[in-house]
């Protein structure tokens, strides 16, 4: 199941609380109508979900989706955050999910849960982790709960903004973890494209740097980065172009330094990658500096 693109999400928080529970308190078996973050501040909890038992220790968080039966319980006295939300909803106003939570049977817990994905432009489709440990999240959960409880003017929009920040922090963490695990196999190629994006690197040259056959290299590259070497090189070239556009060089000079034989083709690729023409990007940069 795909929850959408990171750039087009309009998330809504339905419920948020910071709470304490004694040992052996349980919620479920149940099926929730929306999504839930369950973050343990202190103590320890356990999740029975997707045919597995997962302990949730202090500083750890789980992500639960709809139509996926689960059973949450505390192992010790626990302090936690619970946040229910939708990835996208027309209105930012919270709608409490309590009346739509359904009881599930023990047999339902043995069912295979779906894998949820999100599209991240320039990085591909990323699997959402059901369990994670991201230190920056605790302060965001605190701000979300405070905003939810106070209900000050405009609070629904502030909640949406905070949830968007939280989702962004989480997805950056997922990407960082993915790159740390995988990128070593093609690091030489990635590094040379970052340092010299102006060069017309061929797949054969890049594969040779990593010690692979070009066909295997291309397959490995796409699996690990989510893009072809050509598209990754274009992306790095446009990053360099953005830096150069903030300076005094003309468009012709920038195109030439990036090895484009045509200003028109450079402008076409830049707009395709960024959504702005080089001139529009330069104007935005100038206005920010005024």
mmCIF file of N, CA and C in Angstrom, residues 38-137:
data_model
loop_
_atom_site.group_PDB
_atom_site.id
_atom_site.type_symbol
_atom_site.label_atom_id
_atom_site.label_comp_id
_atom_site.label_asym_id
_atom_site.label_seq_id
_atom_site.Cartn_x
_atom_site.Cartn_y
_atom_site.Cartn_z
ATOM 1 N N UNK A 38 3.157 5.216 18.363
ATOM 2 C CA UNK A 38 3.188 4.899 19.793
ATOM 3 C C UNK A 38 4.646 4.964 20.220
ATOM 4 N N UNK A 39 4.983 6.001 21.001
ATOM 5 C CA UNK A 39 6.372 6.284 21.368
ATOM 6 C C UNK A 39 6.529 6.118 22.885
ATOM 7 N N UNK A 40 7.452 5.256 23.298
ATOM 8 C CA UNK A 40 7.682 5.014 24.721
ATOM 9 C C UNK A 40 8.725 6.005 25.249
ATOM 10 N N UNK A 41 8.327 6.799 26.236
ATOM 11 C CA UNK A 41 9.234 7.764 26.861
ATOM 12 C C UNK A 41 10.047 7.075 27.956
ATOM 13 N N UNK A 42 9.348 6.362 28.831
ATOM 14 C CA UNK A 42 9.988 5.605 29.910
ATOM 15 C C UNK A 42 9.267 4.269 30.051
ATOM 16 N N UNK A 43 10.002 3.245 30.497
ATOM 17 C CA UNK A 43 9.409 1.932 30.685
ATOM 18 C C UNK A 43 9.555 1.066 29.447
ATOM 19 N N UNK A 44 8.647 0.097 29.342
ATOM 20 C CA UNK A 44 8.745 -0.856 28.236
ATOM 21 C C UNK A 44 7.360 -1.372 27.871
ATOM 22 N N UNK A 45 7.116 -1.526 26.586
ATOM 23 C CA UNK A 45 5.835 -2.043 26.094
ATOM 24 C C UNK A 45 6.108 -3.157 25.089
ATOM 25 N N UNK A 46 5.027 -3.786 24.636
ATOM 26 C CA UNK A 46 5.163 -4.867 23.667
ATOM 27 C C UNK A 46 4.061 -4.753 22.620
ATOM 28 N N UNK A 47 4.426 -5.019 21.380
ATOM 29 C CA UNK A 47 3.473 -5.001 20.284
ATOM 30 C C UNK A 47 3.410 -6.380 19.640
ATOM 31 N N UNK A 48 2.197 -6.912 19.509
ATOM 32 C CA UNK A 48 1.961 -8.137 18.759
ATOM 33 C C UNK A 48 1.298 -7.715 17.455
ATOM 34 N N UNK A 49 2.029 -7.909 16.360
ATOM 35 C CA UNK A 49 1.602 -7.343 15.081
ATOM 36 C C UNK A 49 2.331 -8.056 13.947
ATOM 37 N N UNK A 50 1.609 -8.328 12.886
ATOM 38 C CA UNK A 50 2.232 -8.913 11.701
ATOM 39 C C UNK A 50 2.968 -10.216 12.027
ATOM 40 N N UNK A 51 2.330 -11.051 12.859
ATOM 41 C CA UNK A 51 2.857 -12.372 13.227
ATOM 42 C C UNK A 51 4.137 -12.295 14.071
ATOM 43 N N UNK A 52 4.406 -11.115 14.667
ATOM 44 C CA UNK A 52 5.619 -10.959 15.455
ATOM 45 C C UNK A 52 5.332 -10.255 16.779
ATOM 46 N N UNK A 53 6.209 -10.533 17.766
ATOM 47 C CA UNK A 53 6.204 -9.784 19.021
ATOM 48 C C UNK A 53 7.394 -8.829 19.007
ATOM 49 N N UNK A 54 7.132 -7.561 19.246
ATOM 50 C CA UNK A 54 8.188 -6.553 19.222
ATOM 51 C C UNK A 54 8.181 -5.769 20.531
ATOM 52 N N UNK A 55 9.289 -5.825 21.255
ATOM 53 C CA UNK A 55 9.408 -5.024 22.468
ATOM 54 C C UNK A 55 9.692 -3.573 22.083
ATOM 55 N N UNK A 56 9.076 -2.651 22.812
ATOM 56 C CA UNK A 56 9.252 -1.220 22.558
ATOM 57 C C UNK A 56 9.864 -0.616 23.820
ATOM 58 N N UNK A 57 11.130 -0.263 23.729
ATOM 59 C CA UNK A 57 11.848 0.265 24.886
ATOM 60 C C UNK A 57 11.843 1.790 24.876
ATOM 61 N N UNK A 58 12.359 2.367 25.946
ATOM 62 C CA UNK A 58 12.435 3.821 26.058
ATOM 63 C C UNK A 58 13.149 4.429 24.853
ATOM 64 N N UNK A 59 12.516 5.448 24.232
ATOM 65 C CA UNK A 59 13.091 6.110 23.063
ATOM 66 C C UNK A 59 12.741 5.456 21.745
ATOM 67 N N UNK A 60 11.941 4.380 21.784
ATOM 68 C CA UNK A 60 11.560 3.681 20.562
ATOM 69 C C UNK A 60 10.097 3.949 20.219
ATOM 70 N N UNK A 61 9.772 3.801 18.936
ATOM 71 C CA UNK A 61 8.434 4.125 18.454
ATOM 72 C C UNK A 61 7.979 3.080 17.442
ATOM 73 N N UNK A 62 6.676 2.804 17.420
ATOM 74 C CA UNK A 62 6.115 1.924 16.389
ATOM 75 C C UNK A 62 5.084 2.704 15.590
ATOM 76 N N UNK A 63 4.905 2.283 14.348
ATOM 77 C CA UNK A 63 3.929 2.881 13.448
ATOM 78 C C UNK A 63 2.924 1.818 13.060
ATOM 79 N N UNK A 64 1.660 2.080 13.356
ATOM 80 C CA UNK A 64 0.589 1.123 13.078
ATOM 81 C C UNK A 64 -0.350 1.690 12.021
ATOM 82 N N UNK A 65 -0.806 0.823 11.114
ATOM 83 C CA UNK A 65 -1.680 1.263 10.044
ATOM 84 C C UNK A 65 -3.084 0.719 10.169
ATOM 85 N N UNK A 66 -4.004 1.201 9.357
ATOM 86 C CA UNK A 66 -5.386 0.723 9.382
ATOM 87 C C UNK A 66 -5.506 -0.672 8.792
ATOM 88 N N UNK A 67 -6.546 -1.354 9.167
ATOM 89 C CA UNK A 67 -6.818 -2.693 8.630
ATOM 90 C C UNK A 67 -5.685 -3.672 8.900
ATOM 91 N N UNK A 68 -4.915 -3.411 9.958
ATOM 92 C CA UNK A 68 -3.831 -4.311 10.364
ATOM 93 C C UNK A 68 -3.988 -4.606 11.850
ATOM 94 N N UNK A 69 -4.651 -5.709 12.213
ATOM 95 C CA UNK A 69 -4.898 -6.014 13.624
ATOM 96 C C UNK A 69 -3.609 -6.006 14.443
ATOM 97 N N UNK A 70 -3.712 -5.462 15.663
ATOM 98 C CA UNK A 70 -2.543 -5.385 16.528
ATOM 99 C C UNK A 70 -2.973 -5.461 17.994
ATOM 100 N N UNK A 71 -2.005 -5.737 18.842
ATOM 101 C CA UNK A 71 -2.248 -5.801 20.281
ATOM 102 C C UNK A 71 -1.073 -5.130 20.987
ATOM 103 N N UNK A 72 -1.356 -3.999 21.636
ATOM 104 C CA UNK A 72 -0.349 -3.256 22.390
ATOM 105 C C UNK A 72 -0.525 -3.530 23.868
ATOM 106 N N UNK A 73 0.584 -3.647 24.591
ATOM 107 C CA UNK A 73 0.494 -3.830 26.040
ATOM 108 C C UNK A 73 1.755 -3.303 26.698
ATOM 109 N N UNK A 74 1.623 -2.896 27.951
ATOM 110 C CA UNK A 74 2.790 -2.449 28.707
ATOM 111 C C UNK A 74 3.398 -3.636 29.453
ATOM 112 N N UNK A 75 4.712 -3.715 29.468
ATOM 113 C CA UNK A 75 5.403 -4.753 30.230
ATOM 114 C C UNK A 75 5.700 -4.249 31.633
ATOM 115 N N UNK A 76 6.105 -2.985 31.705
ATOM 116 C CA UNK A 76 6.352 -2.311 32.983
ATOM 117 C C UNK A 76 5.472 -1.067 33.040
ATOM 118 N N UNK A 77 5.543 -0.340 34.124
ATOM 119 C CA UNK A 77 4.926 0.984 34.158
ATOM 120 C C UNK A 77 5.555 1.790 33.018
ATOM 121 N N UNK A 78 4.728 2.437 32.237
ATOM 122 C CA UNK A 78 5.251 3.107 31.039
ATOM 123 C C UNK A 78 4.654 4.498 30.873
ATOM 124 N N UNK A 79 5.497 5.411 30.436
ATOM 125 C CA UNK A 79 5.092 6.750 30.042
ATOM 126 C C UNK A 79 5.249 6.808 28.528
ATOM 127 N N UNK A 80 4.224 7.294 27.808
ATOM 128 C CA UNK A 80 4.258 7.197 26.349
ATOM 129 C C UNK A 80 3.486 8.313 25.675
ATOM 130 N N UNK A 81 3.778 8.495 24.392
ATOM 131 C CA UNK A 81 2.987 9.356 23.509
ATOM 132 C C UNK A 81 2.192 8.466 22.563
ATOM 133 N N UNK A 82 0.937 8.843 22.347
ATOM 134 C CA UNK A 82 0.101 8.165 21.364
ATOM 135 C C UNK A 82 -0.485 9.225 20.436
ATOM 136 N N UNK A 83 -0.196 9.092 19.150
ATOM 137 C CA UNK A 83 -0.676 10.073 18.169
ATOM 138 C C UNK A 83 -1.363 9.336 17.032
ATOM 139 N N UNK A 84 -2.653 9.634 16.830
ATOM 140 C CA UNK A 84 -3.406 9.070 15.701
ATOM 141 C C UNK A 84 -3.479 10.124 14.600
ATOM 142 N N UNK A 85 -3.384 9.673 13.338
ATOM 143 C CA UNK A 85 -3.336 10.639 12.240
ATOM 144 C C UNK A 85 -3.729 9.988 10.912
ATOM 145 N N UNK A 86 -3.970 10.853 9.926
ATOM 146 C CA UNK A 86 -4.117 10.444 8.528
ATOM 147 C C UNK A 86 -2.956 11.039 7.745
ATOM 148 N N UNK A 87 -2.472 10.298 6.755
ATOM 149 C CA UNK A 87 -1.408 10.834 5.911
ATOM 150 C C UNK A 87 -1.901 12.010 5.081
ATOM 151 N N UNK A 88 -3.120 11.920 4.592
ATOM 152 C CA UNK A 88 -3.686 13.007 3.792
ATOM 153 C C UNK A 88 -5.182 13.107 4.076
ATOM 154 N N UNK A 89 -5.615 14.346 4.295
ATOM 155 C CA UNK A 89 -7.032 14.593 4.543
ATOM 156 C C UNK A 89 -7.317 16.037 4.154
ATOM 157 N N UNK A 90 -8.487 16.308 3.542
ATOM 158 C CA UNK A 90 -8.779 17.684 3.113
ATOM 159 C C UNK A 90 -8.783 18.685 4.263
ATOM 160 N N UNK A 91 -9.251 18.250 5.430
ATOM 161 C CA UNK A 91 -9.340 19.163 6.573
ATOM 162 C C UNK A 91 -8.273 18.846 7.608
ATOM 163 N N UNK A 92 -7.649 19.878 8.207
ATOM 164 C CA UNK A 92 -6.670 19.646 9.271
ATOM 165 C C UNK A 92 -7.305 19.448 10.650
ATOM 166 N N UNK A 93 -8.621 19.594 10.736
ATOM 167 C CA UNK A 93 -9.308 19.520 12.035
ATOM 168 C C UNK A 93 -9.322 18.079 12.551
ATOM 169 N N UNK A 94 -8.882 17.846 13.790
ATOM 170 C CA UNK A 94 -8.844 16.477 14.343
ATOM 171 C C UNK A 94 -10.228 15.843 14.447
ATOM 172 N N UNK A 95 -10.298 14.565 14.137
ATOM 173 C CA UNK A 95 -11.511 13.766 14.325
ATOM 174 C C UNK A 95 -11.119 12.549 15.153
ATOM 175 N N UNK A 96 -11.589 12.479 16.388
ATOM 176 C CA UNK A 96 -11.179 11.421 17.310
ATOM 177 C C UNK A 96 -11.530 10.042 16.734
ATOM 178 N N UNK A 97 -10.581 9.116 16.741
ATOM 179 C CA UNK A 97 -10.806 7.810 16.108
ATOM 180 C C UNK A 97 -11.504 6.775 16.987
ATOM 181 N N UNK A 98 -11.747 7.106 18.265
ATOM 182 C CA UNK A 98 -12.160 6.095 19.241
ATOM 183 C C UNK A 98 -13.354 5.267 18.791
ATOM 184 N N UNK A 99 -14.379 5.930 18.226
ATOM 185 C CA UNK A 99 -15.614 5.211 17.907
ATOM 186 C C UNK A 99 -15.478 4.309 16.676
ATOM 187 N N UNK A 100 -14.362 4.423 15.977
ATOM 188 C CA UNK A 100 -14.167 3.585 14.791
ATOM 189 C C UNK A 100 -13.150 2.468 15.019
ATOM 190 N N UNK A 101 -12.596 2.396 16.222
ATOM 191 C CA UNK A 101 -11.671 1.302 16.544
ATOM 192 C C UNK A 101 -12.482 0.021 16.714
ATOM 193 N N UNK A 102 -12.061 -1.048 16.052
ATOM 194 C CA UNK A 102 -12.813 -2.301 16.076
ATOM 195 C C UNK A 102 -12.042 -3.390 16.809
ATOM 196 N N UNK A 103 -12.785 -4.210 17.536
ATOM 197 C CA UNK A 103 -12.162 -5.354 18.209
ATOM 198 C C UNK A 103 -11.766 -6.404 17.174
ATOM 199 N N UNK A 104 -10.638 -7.055 17.411
ATOM 200 C CA UNK A 104 -10.166 -8.121 16.533
ATOM 201 C C UNK A 104 -10.015 -9.401 17.336
ATOM 202 N N UNK A 105 -9.946 -10.498 16.648
ATOM 203 C CA UNK A 105 -9.767 -11.783 17.323
ATOM 204 C C UNK A 105 -8.285 -12.122 17.397
ATOM 205 N N UNK A 106 -7.964 -13.082 18.254
ATOM 206 C CA UNK A 106 -6.576 -13.541 18.356
ATOM 207 C C UNK A 106 -6.107 -14.117 17.024
ATOM 208 N N UNK A 107 -7.028 -14.739 16.291
ATOM 209 C CA UNK A 107 -6.668 -15.309 14.987
ATOM 210 C C UNK A 107 -6.291 -14.215 13.990
ATOM 211 N N UNK A 108 -6.913 -13.038 14.128
ATOM 212 C CA UNK A 108 -6.598 -11.938 13.212
ATOM 213 C C UNK A 108 -5.144 -11.496 13.338
ATOM 214 N N UNK A 109 -4.589 -11.661 14.528
ATOM 215 C CA UNK A 109 -3.214 -11.218 14.763
ATOM 216 C C UNK A 109 -2.187 -12.051 13.992
ATOM 217 N N UNK A 110 -2.599 -13.197 13.529
ATOM 218 C CA UNK A 110 -1.679 -14.062 12.791
ATOM 219 C C UNK A 110 -1.649 -13.736 11.297
ATOM 220 N N UNK A 111 -2.507 -12.788 10.885
ATOM 221 C CA UNK A 111 -2.554 -12.436 9.467
ATOM 222 C C UNK A 111 -1.333 -11.596 9.086
ATOM 223 N N UNK A 112 -0.902 -11.758 7.859
ATOM 224 C CA UNK A 112 0.228 -10.984 7.346
ATOM 225 C C UNK A 112 -0.213 -9.542 7.097
ATOM 226 N N UNK A 113 0.471 -8.597 7.706
ATOM 227 C CA UNK A 113 0.130 -7.189 7.519
ATOM 228 C C UNK A 113 0.745 -6.676 6.226
ATOM 229 N N UNK A 114 0.109 -5.701 5.578
ATOM 230 C CA UNK A 114 0.678 -5.152 4.339
ATOM 231 C C UNK A 114 1.932 -4.332 4.634
ATOM 232 N N UNK A 115 2.775 -4.181 3.630
ATOM 233 C CA UNK A 115 3.938 -3.299 3.738
ATOM 234 C C UNK A 115 3.535 -1.951 3.151
ATOM 235 N N UNK A 116 3.754 -0.899 3.919
ATOM 236 C CA UNK A 116 3.368 0.434 3.485
ATOM 237 C C UNK A 116 4.574 1.172 2.902
ATOM 238 N N UNK A 117 4.313 1.952 1.855
ATOM 239 C CA UNK A 117 5.386 2.673 1.171
ATOM 240 C C UNK A 117 5.028 4.148 0.999
ATOM 241 N N UNK A 118 6.065 4.959 0.799
ATOM 242 C CA UNK A 118 5.894 6.368 0.481
ATOM 243 C C UNK A 118 6.818 6.719 -0.675
ATOM 244 N N UNK A 119 6.329 7.567 -1.581
ATOM 245 C CA UNK A 119 7.157 8.048 -2.682
ATOM 246 C C UNK A 119 7.923 9.292 -2.241
ATOM 247 N N UNK A 120 9.236 9.270 -2.427
ATOM 248 C CA UNK A 120 10.054 10.437 -2.110
ATOM 249 C C UNK A 120 10.749 10.865 -3.391
ATOM 250 N N UNK A 121 10.334 12.001 -3.976
ATOM 251 C CA UNK A 121 10.931 12.441 -5.233
ATOM 252 C C UNK A 121 12.460 12.467 -5.160
ATOM 253 N N UNK A 122 13.073 11.970 -6.210
ATOM 254 C CA UNK A 122 14.534 11.863 -6.360
ATOM 255 C C UNK A 122 15.128 10.696 -5.586
ATOM 256 N N UNK A 123 14.322 10.013 -4.771
ATOM 257 C CA UNK A 123 14.846 8.866 -4.027
ATOM 258 C C UNK A 123 14.068 7.586 -4.296
ATOM 259 N N UNK A 124 12.895 7.701 -4.892
ATOM 260 C CA UNK A 124 12.121 6.516 -5.212
ATOM 261 C C UNK A 124 11.072 6.195 -4.159
ATOM 262 N N UNK A 125 10.616 4.959 -4.169
ATOM 263 C CA UNK A 125 9.594 4.482 -3.244
ATOM 264 C C UNK A 125 10.272 3.826 -2.048
ATOM 265 N N UNK A 126 9.935 4.304 -0.855
ATOM 266 C CA UNK A 126 10.603 3.869 0.369
ATOM 267 C C UNK A 126 9.597 3.145 1.270
ATOM 268 N N UNK A 127 10.004 2.011 1.831
ATOM 269 C CA UNK A 127 9.148 1.275 2.765
ATOM 270 C C UNK A 127 9.112 1.999 4.104
ATOM 271 N N UNK A 128 7.918 2.142 4.670
ATOM 272 C CA UNK A 128 7.768 2.778 5.984
ATOM 273 C C UNK A 128 8.116 1.766 7.069
ATOM 274 N N UNK A 129 8.976 2.122 7.993
ATOM 275 C CA UNK A 129 9.369 1.162 9.037
ATOM 276 C C UNK A 129 8.275 1.008 10.088
ATOM 277 N N UNK A 130 7.976 -0.222 10.526
ATOM 278 C CA UNK A 130 6.980 -0.405 11.594
ATOM 279 C C UNK A 130 7.555 -0.106 12.981
ATOM 280 N N UNK A 131 8.885 -0.073 13.089
ATOM 281 C CA UNK A 131 9.562 0.208 14.364
ATOM 282 C C UNK A 131 10.796 1.046 14.084
ATOM 283 N N UNK A 132 11.077 2.038 14.943
ATOM 284 C CA UNK A 132 12.252 2.875 14.710
ATOM 285 C C UNK A 132 12.657 3.587 16.003
ATOM 286 N N UNK A 133 13.871 4.095 15.969
ATOM 287 C CA UNK A 133 14.471 4.814 17.093
ATOM 288 C C UNK A 133 15.084 6.083 16.528
ATOM 289 N N UNK A 134 14.378 7.214 16.668
ATOM 290 C CA UNK A 134 14.831 8.498 16.126
ATOM 291 C C UNK A 134 14.832 9.518 17.267
ATOM 292 N N UNK A 135 15.989 9.901 17.783
ATOM 293 C CA UNK A 135 16.061 10.762 18.961
ATOM 294 C C UNK A 135 15.302 12.083 18.843
ATOM 295 N N UNK A 136 15.238 12.670 17.650
ATOM 296 C CA UNK A 136 14.615 13.981 17.475
ATOM 297 C C UNK A 136 13.097 13.956 17.642
ATOM 298 N N UNK A 137 12.489 12.781 17.624
ATOM 299 C CA UNK A 137 11.029 12.711 17.606
ATOM 300 C C UNK A 137 10.385 13.089 18.933
#
